[in-house]
Amino acid sequence: MLVSGSEILSKANIENYGVGAFNFVNYEMLSTIFEAADKKSSPIIVQASEGAIKYMGIDMAVGMVKILANRYPHIPVALHLDHGTSFESCIKAIRAGFTSVMIDASHHPFAENLHETKRVVEVAHNAGVSVEAELGRLMGIEDNISVDEKDACLVNPKEAEEFVRESNVDFLAPAIGTSHGAFKFKGEPKLDFERLIEVKKLTKIPLVLHGASAIPDNVREAFLNTGGDLKGSKGVPFDFLKEAVRGGINKINTDTDLRIAFMSQVRKVANENASEFDLRKFFTPAKDFMKEVIAERMEILGSAGKI
Ligand code: G3H
Ligand code: 13P
Ligand code: ZN
């Protein structure tokens, strides 16, 4: 059933587990996320970036989610706009049927971020739609980073408290050292969990971890085995994901792992059978492997069995 983001994340916040927010760009990714949720009895958030919406068409993105939500009525699902870059983009998504939106004005100064977020919250809440905002910059932190440098790019807990109070936003993504894509850390993985705990203590709302792909060994290997190149890739280790959930993260944004898992199998079929051109022969194993990755993630985050 299609529900608001808050409906899913308030429960996760109270019961202290994490829900995967999985990105999709087509039917294959989207249907696989639902199939994994069905297998694991897990709530899900499915999210589309502005780029993904441009690729699919907003009517198609919403239409596919509605059809799958009807096909699996027992699965609570929220449809979320990932990294909405403007008020207008959020309004478009709300009008089209999204049940949750992110207004990402984190690159602006605090006051402007707050102003933009407030504008979106006002409209969204009237429509029963939840809102996510972000504070700080997404970037990996190195061992030798100074306290001043850290403070300059990561979330400031006091600011987070003020931001949540003033904006009435539903979920907050605090920058604690993750980044998007397959190359998150140069040295040993490192996240600022103390900062996370402080933000949770002061805000108490569901928190969001962007850049949460783990690039587990089996996924990396599957891609490398087909001649793929992921030199220097590093994700957020499973233990860190668990610690993040313990520290108050409830929405775990995951895209890169799904892309690598899916494409590893497309590459495999292409490598093993040069004369194959039936799309289904590529996409069936790609979906199967992606489903395994998502199902395992639901266990790690604690959302498995929560419906
Ligand atoms: O946060 C980024 C997501 O992985 C979406 O990426 O803009 O390439 O669709 P995209
Ligand atoms: P990954 O690149 O780690 O999958 O992060 C995705 C994300 O944060 C989408 O908003
Ligand atoms: Zn993100």
Short mmCIF file of C-alpha atoms and ligand atoms in Angstrom, two decimals:
data_model
loop_
_atom_site.label_atom_id
_atom_site.label_comp_id
_atom_site.label_asym_id
_atom_site.label_seq_id
_atom_site.Cartn_x
_atom_site.Cartn_y
_atom_site.Cartn_z
CA MET A 1 0.00 0.00 0.00
CA LEU A 2 1.30 3.45 -0.93
CA VAL A 3 1.76 5.46 2.29
CA SER A 4 3.62 8.60 3.36
CA GLY A 5 7.26 8.43 4.28
CA SER A 6 6.36 9.36 7.86
CA GLU A 7 4.10 6.37 8.24
CA ILE A 8 7.03 4.08 7.52
CA LEU A 9 9.76 6.00 9.31
CA SER A 10 7.90 6.95 12.51
CA LYS A 11 7.48 3.26 13.27
CA ALA A 12 11.12 2.58 12.39
CA ASN A 13 12.17 5.43 14.69
CA ILE A 14 10.13 4.16 17.63
CA GLU A 15 11.28 0.56 17.16
CA ASN A 16 14.86 1.57 16.22
CA TYR A 17 15.38 -0.17 12.88
CA GLY A 18 16.42 1.02 9.45
CA VAL A 19 14.43 0.99 6.22
CA GLY A 20 16.21 0.84 2.87
CA ALA A 21 15.41 3.70 0.51
CA PHE A 22 16.25 2.12 -2.81
CA ASN A 23 16.69 4.13 -6.00
CA PHE A 24 15.13 2.98 -9.27
CA VAL A 25 15.39 4.11 -12.86
CA ASN A 26 13.23 1.50 -14.60
CA TYR A 27 10.71 -1.30 -14.16
CA GLU A 28 13.38 -3.94 -13.59
CA MET A 29 14.89 -2.18 -10.56
CA LEU A 30 11.52 -1.17 -9.13
CA SER A 31 9.86 -4.58 -9.43
CA THR A 32 12.93 -6.24 -7.91
CA ILE A 33 12.74 -3.97 -4.83
CA PHE A 34 9.09 -4.99 -4.35
CA GLU A 35 9.92 -8.68 -4.84
CA ALA A 36 12.64 -8.47 -2.16
CA ALA A 37 10.25 -6.67 0.21
CA ASP A 38 7.68 -9.41 -0.39
CA LYS A 39 10.25 -12.12 0.29
CA LYS A 40 11.47 -10.44 3.50
CA SER A 41 8.15 -8.97 4.73
CA SER A 42 9.80 -5.57 4.84
CA PRO A 43 8.47 -2.04 4.39
CA ILE A 44 10.25 -0.09 1.63
CA ILE A 45 10.94 3.37 0.39
CA VAL A 46 11.45 3.57 -3.36
CA GLN A 47 13.07 6.75 -4.57
CA ALA A 48 13.67 8.50 -7.85
CA SER A 49 16.20 11.26 -8.47
CA GLU A 50 15.41 14.16 -10.79
CA GLY A 51 17.60 12.42 -13.38
CA ALA A 52 15.64 9.19 -12.96
CA ILE A 53 12.36 11.09 -13.32
CA LYS A 54 13.62 12.71 -16.51
CA TYR A 55 14.61 9.28 -17.83
CA MET A 56 11.32 7.52 -17.00
CA GLY A 57 8.82 10.37 -17.19
CA ILE A 58 7.17 11.36 -13.91
CA ASP A 59 3.82 9.79 -14.90
CA MET A 60 5.53 6.48 -15.65
CA ALA A 61 7.52 6.53 -12.41
CA VAL A 62 4.40 7.14 -10.32
CA GLY A 63 2.27 4.80 -12.44
CA MET A 64 4.64 1.86 -12.01
CA VAL A 65 4.82 2.37 -8.26
CA LYS A 66 1.02 2.50 -7.98
CA ILE A 67 0.61 -0.69 -10.01
CA LEU A 68 3.19 -2.53 -7.90
CA ALA A 69 1.72 -1.16 -4.66
CA ASN A 70 -1.60 -2.69 -5.77
CA ARG A 71 0.07 -5.94 -6.73
CA TYR A 72 1.61 -6.16 -3.22
CA PRO A 73 -1.07 -4.53 -1.01
CA HIS A 74 0.52 -5.90 2.18
CA ILE A 75 3.79 -4.00 1.63
CA PRO A 76 3.89 -0.45 3.03
CA VAL A 77 5.72 1.60 0.40
CA ALA A 78 6.55 5.30 0.18
CA LEU A 79 7.50 6.97 -3.09
CA HIS A 80 10.21 9.55 -2.39
CA LEU A 81 11.82 12.30 -4.48
CA ASP A 82 15.57 11.93 -3.97
CA HIS A 83 17.60 15.18 -3.86
CA GLY A 84 14.93 17.59 -5.06
CA THR A 85 16.90 20.67 -6.06
CA SER A 86 14.12 23.27 -5.87
CA PHE A 87 10.72 24.13 -4.42
CA GLU A 88 9.24 23.71 -7.92
CA SER A 89 10.70 20.23 -8.33
CA CYS A 90 9.18 19.14 -5.00
CA ILE A 91 5.77 20.57 -5.90
CA LYS A 92 5.81 18.77 -9.24
CA ALA A 93 6.52 15.49 -7.49
CA ILE A 94 3.78 16.08 -4.89
CA ARG A 95 1.25 16.88 -7.63
CA ALA A 96 2.27 13.74 -9.54
CA GLY A 97 1.65 11.47 -6.52
CA PHE A 98 4.94 11.19 -4.61
CA THR A 99 4.29 10.61 -0.90
CA SER A 100 7.63 11.97 0.34
CA VAL A 101 10.09 14.57 -1.00
CA MET A 102 13.61 15.70 -0.25
CA ILE A 103 14.44 19.36 -0.61
CA ASP A 104 18.20 19.41 -0.89
CA ALA A 105 19.31 22.97 -0.26
CA SER A 106 22.26 21.84 1.84
CA HIS A 107 24.80 23.62 -0.40
CA HIS A 108 23.16 26.95 0.50
CA PRO A 109 23.87 28.82 3.74
CA PHE A 110 21.85 27.69 6.78
CA ALA A 111 19.24 30.47 6.57
CA GLU A 112 18.49 29.82 2.91
CA ASN A 113 18.33 26.05 3.43
CA LEU A 114 15.89 26.64 6.28
CA HIS A 115 13.79 29.07 4.21
CA GLU A 116 13.50 26.68 1.23
CA THR A 117 12.71 23.73 3.50
CA LYS A 118 9.97 25.66 5.32
CA ARG A 119 8.33 26.55 1.99
CA VAL A 120 8.26 22.91 0.92
CA VAL A 121 7.06 21.67 4.33
CA GLU A 122 4.08 24.03 4.25
CA VAL A 123 2.79 22.72 0.92
CA ALA A 124 3.79 19.09 1.48
CA HIS A 125 2.15 18.75 4.89
CA ASN A 126 -1.10 20.14 3.51
CA ALA A 127 -1.02 17.30 1.00
CA GLY A 128 -0.09 14.63 3.58
CA VAL A 129 3.41 14.32 2.09
CA SER A 130 6.57 14.01 4.21
CA VAL A 131 9.70 16.12 3.77
CA GLU A 132 13.41 15.35 4.14
CA ALA A 133 16.15 17.98 4.28
CA GLU A 134 19.94 17.78 4.55
CA LEU A 135 22.52 19.58 6.66
CA GLY A 136 26.24 19.55 5.95
CA ARG A 137 28.13 18.36 2.91
CA LEU A 138 28.39 14.77 1.75
CA MET A 139 32.07 13.86 1.71
CA GLY A 140 34.39 11.21 3.06
CA ILE A 141 36.44 12.11 6.12
CA GLU A 142 40.10 11.15 6.32
CA ASP A 143 42.02 10.13 9.43
CA ASN A 144 44.12 13.29 9.31
CA ILE A 145 41.23 15.73 8.96
CA SER A 146 41.37 18.53 11.55
CA VAL A 147 38.54 19.34 13.97
CA ASP A 148 38.00 22.66 12.18
CA GLU A 149 37.77 20.99 8.78
CA LYS A 150 35.31 18.45 10.16
CA ASP A 151 33.15 21.19 11.63
CA ALA A 152 33.18 23.02 8.33
CA CYS A 153 31.72 20.16 6.31
CA LEU A 154 29.83 17.84 8.66
CA VAL A 155 26.50 18.54 10.34
CA ASN A 156 26.50 20.85 13.35
CA PRO A 157 24.23 19.23 15.99
CA LYS A 158 23.08 22.55 17.49
CA GLU A 159 22.17 23.79 14.01
CA ALA A 160 20.33 20.54 13.39
CA GLU A 161 18.25 21.10 16.52
CA GLU A 162 17.35 24.65 15.44
CA PHE A 163 16.69 23.56 11.85
CA VAL A 164 14.25 20.81 12.82
CA ARG A 165 12.46 23.02 15.35
CA GLU A 166 12.07 25.93 12.93
CA SER A 167 11.27 23.99 9.75
CA ASN A 168 9.07 21.23 11.16
CA VAL A 169 10.77 18.92 8.66
CA ASP A 170 9.98 15.19 9.04
CA PHE A 171 13.41 13.64 8.38
CA LEU A 172 16.91 15.02 8.45
CA ALA A 173 19.99 13.79 6.58
CA PRO A 174 23.01 14.81 8.68
CA ALA A 175 26.37 14.70 6.90
CA ILE A 176 28.57 12.38 9.01
CA GLY A 177 31.22 11.35 6.49
CA THR A 178 29.52 9.35 3.72
CA SER A 179 29.52 10.25 0.04
CA HIS A 180 27.68 9.03 -3.05
CA GLY A 181 28.99 6.43 -5.47
CA ALA A 182 31.52 3.60 -5.32
CA PHE A 183 34.54 5.48 -3.95
CA LYS A 184 33.61 6.63 -0.47
CA PHE A 185 36.84 6.41 1.51
CA LYS A 186 40.51 6.75 0.49
CA GLY A 187 41.84 5.04 3.61
CA GLU A 188 39.99 3.12 6.30
CA PRO A 189 36.21 3.77 6.36
CA LYS A 190 35.36 6.37 8.99
CA LEU A 191 32.08 7.95 10.06
CA ASP A 192 31.40 10.44 12.84
CA PHE A 193 29.03 8.39 15.00
CA GLU A 194 29.39 10.72 18.00
CA ARG A 195 28.03 13.56 15.91
CA LEU A 196 25.17 11.34 14.75
CA ILE A 197 24.21 10.42 18.32
CA GLU A 198 24.27 14.09 19.32
CA VAL A 199 22.01 15.03 16.38
CA LYS A 200 19.57 12.27 17.29
CA LYS A 201 19.52 13.33 20.94
CA LEU A 202 18.70 16.91 19.99
CA THR A 203 16.21 16.26 17.14
CA LYS A 204 14.64 12.88 17.92
CA ILE A 205 13.22 12.61 14.38
CA PRO A 206 14.00 9.87 11.82
CA LEU A 207 17.49 10.47 10.37
CA VAL A 208 18.71 9.58 6.90
CA LEU A 209 22.05 8.17 5.74
CA HIS A 210 22.90 9.16 2.18
CA GLY A 211 25.68 7.38 0.36
CA ALA A 212 24.97 4.19 2.30
CA SER A 213 25.97 1.60 -0.29
CA ALA A 214 28.27 -1.05 1.18
CA ILE A 215 29.83 -2.55 -1.96
CA PRO A 216 30.01 -5.97 -0.29
CA ASP A 217 32.75 -8.32 -1.48
CA ASN A 218 30.37 -10.61 -3.39
CA VAL A 219 28.99 -7.65 -5.35
CA ARG A 220 32.43 -6.23 -6.10
CA GLU A 221 33.73 -9.68 -7.10
CA ALA A 222 30.77 -10.32 -9.39
CA PHE A 223 31.52 -7.09 -11.24
CA LEU A 224 35.30 -7.65 -11.34
CA ASN A 225 34.86 -11.24 -12.57
CA THR A 226 33.28 -9.95 -15.75
CA GLY A 227 36.25 -7.70 -16.49
CA GLY A 228 34.61 -4.70 -14.85
CA ASP A 229 36.78 -2.04 -13.23
CA LEU A 230 36.07 -0.82 -9.70
CA LYS A 231 39.64 -0.02 -8.69
CA GLY A 232 39.78 1.76 -5.33
CA SER A 233 36.09 1.27 -4.62
CA LYS A 234 35.02 1.26 -0.98
CA GLY A 235 31.56 1.32 0.60
CA VAL A 236 30.11 1.64 4.08
CA PRO A 237 30.83 -1.66 5.91
CA PHE A 238 27.83 -3.63 7.19
CA ASP A 239 28.98 -3.07 10.80
CA PHE A 240 28.88 0.68 10.21
CA LEU A 241 25.36 0.43 8.78
CA LYS A 242 24.28 -1.42 11.93
CA GLU A 243 25.99 1.14 14.15
CA ALA A 244 24.34 3.96 12.20
CA VAL A 245 20.93 2.39 12.79
CA ARG A 246 21.75 2.02 16.50
CA GLY A 247 22.71 5.70 16.49
CA GLY A 248 19.34 6.79 15.11
CA ILE A 249 19.47 6.42 11.32
CA ASN A 250 16.14 5.10 10.01
CA LYS A 251 16.32 5.71 6.23
CA ILE A 252 19.27 4.19 4.41
CA ASN A 253 19.77 5.48 0.86
CA THR A 254 21.07 2.78 -1.45
CA ASP A 255 21.62 3.04 -5.19
CA THR A 256 25.22 2.17 -6.14
CA ASP A 257 25.03 -1.40 -4.74
CA LEU A 258 21.91 -2.08 -6.82
CA ARG A 259 23.49 -0.70 -9.99
CA ILE A 260 26.69 -2.72 -9.59
CA ALA A 261 24.82 -5.92 -8.71
CA PHE A 262 22.48 -5.57 -11.68
CA MET A 263 25.14 -4.65 -14.20
CA SER A 264 27.50 -7.42 -13.08
CA GLN A 265 24.98 -9.98 -14.33
CA VAL A 266 24.27 -8.11 -17.57
CA ARG A 267 28.01 -8.08 -18.21
CA LYS A 268 28.26 -11.78 -17.34
CA VAL A 269 25.61 -12.83 -19.86
CA ALA A 270 27.15 -10.58 -22.50
CA ASN A 271 30.61 -12.05 -21.88
CA GLU A 272 29.42 -15.65 -21.87
CA ASN A 273 27.17 -15.51 -24.89
CA ALA A 274 28.21 -13.05 -27.54
CA SER A 275 25.22 -13.89 -29.73
CA GLU A 276 22.56 -13.32 -27.02
CA PHE A 277 20.20 -10.42 -27.63
CA ASP A 278 17.01 -11.37 -25.79
CA LEU A 279 16.70 -8.67 -23.11
CA ARG A 280 15.06 -11.11 -20.69
CA LYS A 281 18.17 -13.33 -20.72
CA PHE A 282 20.16 -10.38 -19.36
CA PHE A 283 17.61 -8.91 -17.00
CA THR A 284 16.40 -12.10 -15.27
CA PRO A 285 19.75 -12.97 -13.64
CA ALA A 286 20.37 -9.25 -13.04
CA LYS A 287 17.09 -8.99 -11.11
CA ASP A 288 17.81 -12.21 -9.20
CA PHE A 289 21.20 -11.00 -7.95
CA MET A 290 19.89 -7.54 -7.11
CA LYS A 291 17.06 -9.17 -5.15
CA GLU A 292 19.59 -11.17 -3.09
CA VAL A 293 21.52 -7.99 -2.30
CA ILE A 294 18.38 -6.11 -1.22
CA ALA A 295 17.04 -9.02 0.84
CA GLU A 296 20.35 -9.30 2.71
CA ARG A 297 20.31 -5.52 3.34
CA MET A 298 16.83 -5.74 4.85
CA GLU A 299 18.16 -8.26 7.37
CA ILE A 300 21.14 -6.04 8.21
CA LEU A 301 19.04 -2.90 8.67
CA GLY A 302 16.41 -4.71 10.72
CA SER A 303 13.40 -4.04 8.47
CA ALA A 304 12.92 -7.72 7.59
CA GLY A 305 9.80 -9.09 9.23
CA LYS A 306 8.46 -5.65 10.17
CA ILE A 307 5.15 -5.99 8.28
O1 G3H B 1 22.04 10.42 -4.87
C1 G3H B 1 22.22 10.01 -6.00
C2 G3H B 1 21.49 8.82 -6.48
O2 G3H B 1 22.37 7.72 -6.55
C3 G3H B 1 20.83 9.10 -7.81
O3 G3H B 1 21.76 9.32 -8.81
O4 G3H B 1 21.21 11.39 -10.11
O5 G3H B 1 22.49 9.46 -11.14
O6 G3H B 1 20.04 9.26 -10.66
P1 G3H B 1 21.35 9.90 -10.26
P1 13P B 2 24.97 5.36 -2.77
O1 13P B 2 25.67 5.98 -3.95
O2 13P B 2 25.92 5.05 -1.68
O3 13P B 2 24.16 4.18 -3.16
O4 13P B 2 23.96 6.47 -2.18
C1 13P B 2 22.71 6.71 -2.76
C2 13P B 2 22.04 7.93 -2.22
O5 13P B 2 22.46 8.53 -1.25
C3 13P B 2 20.82 8.40 -2.91
O6 13P B 2 20.33 9.58 -2.35
ZN ZN B 3 21.85 10.91 -1.66
#
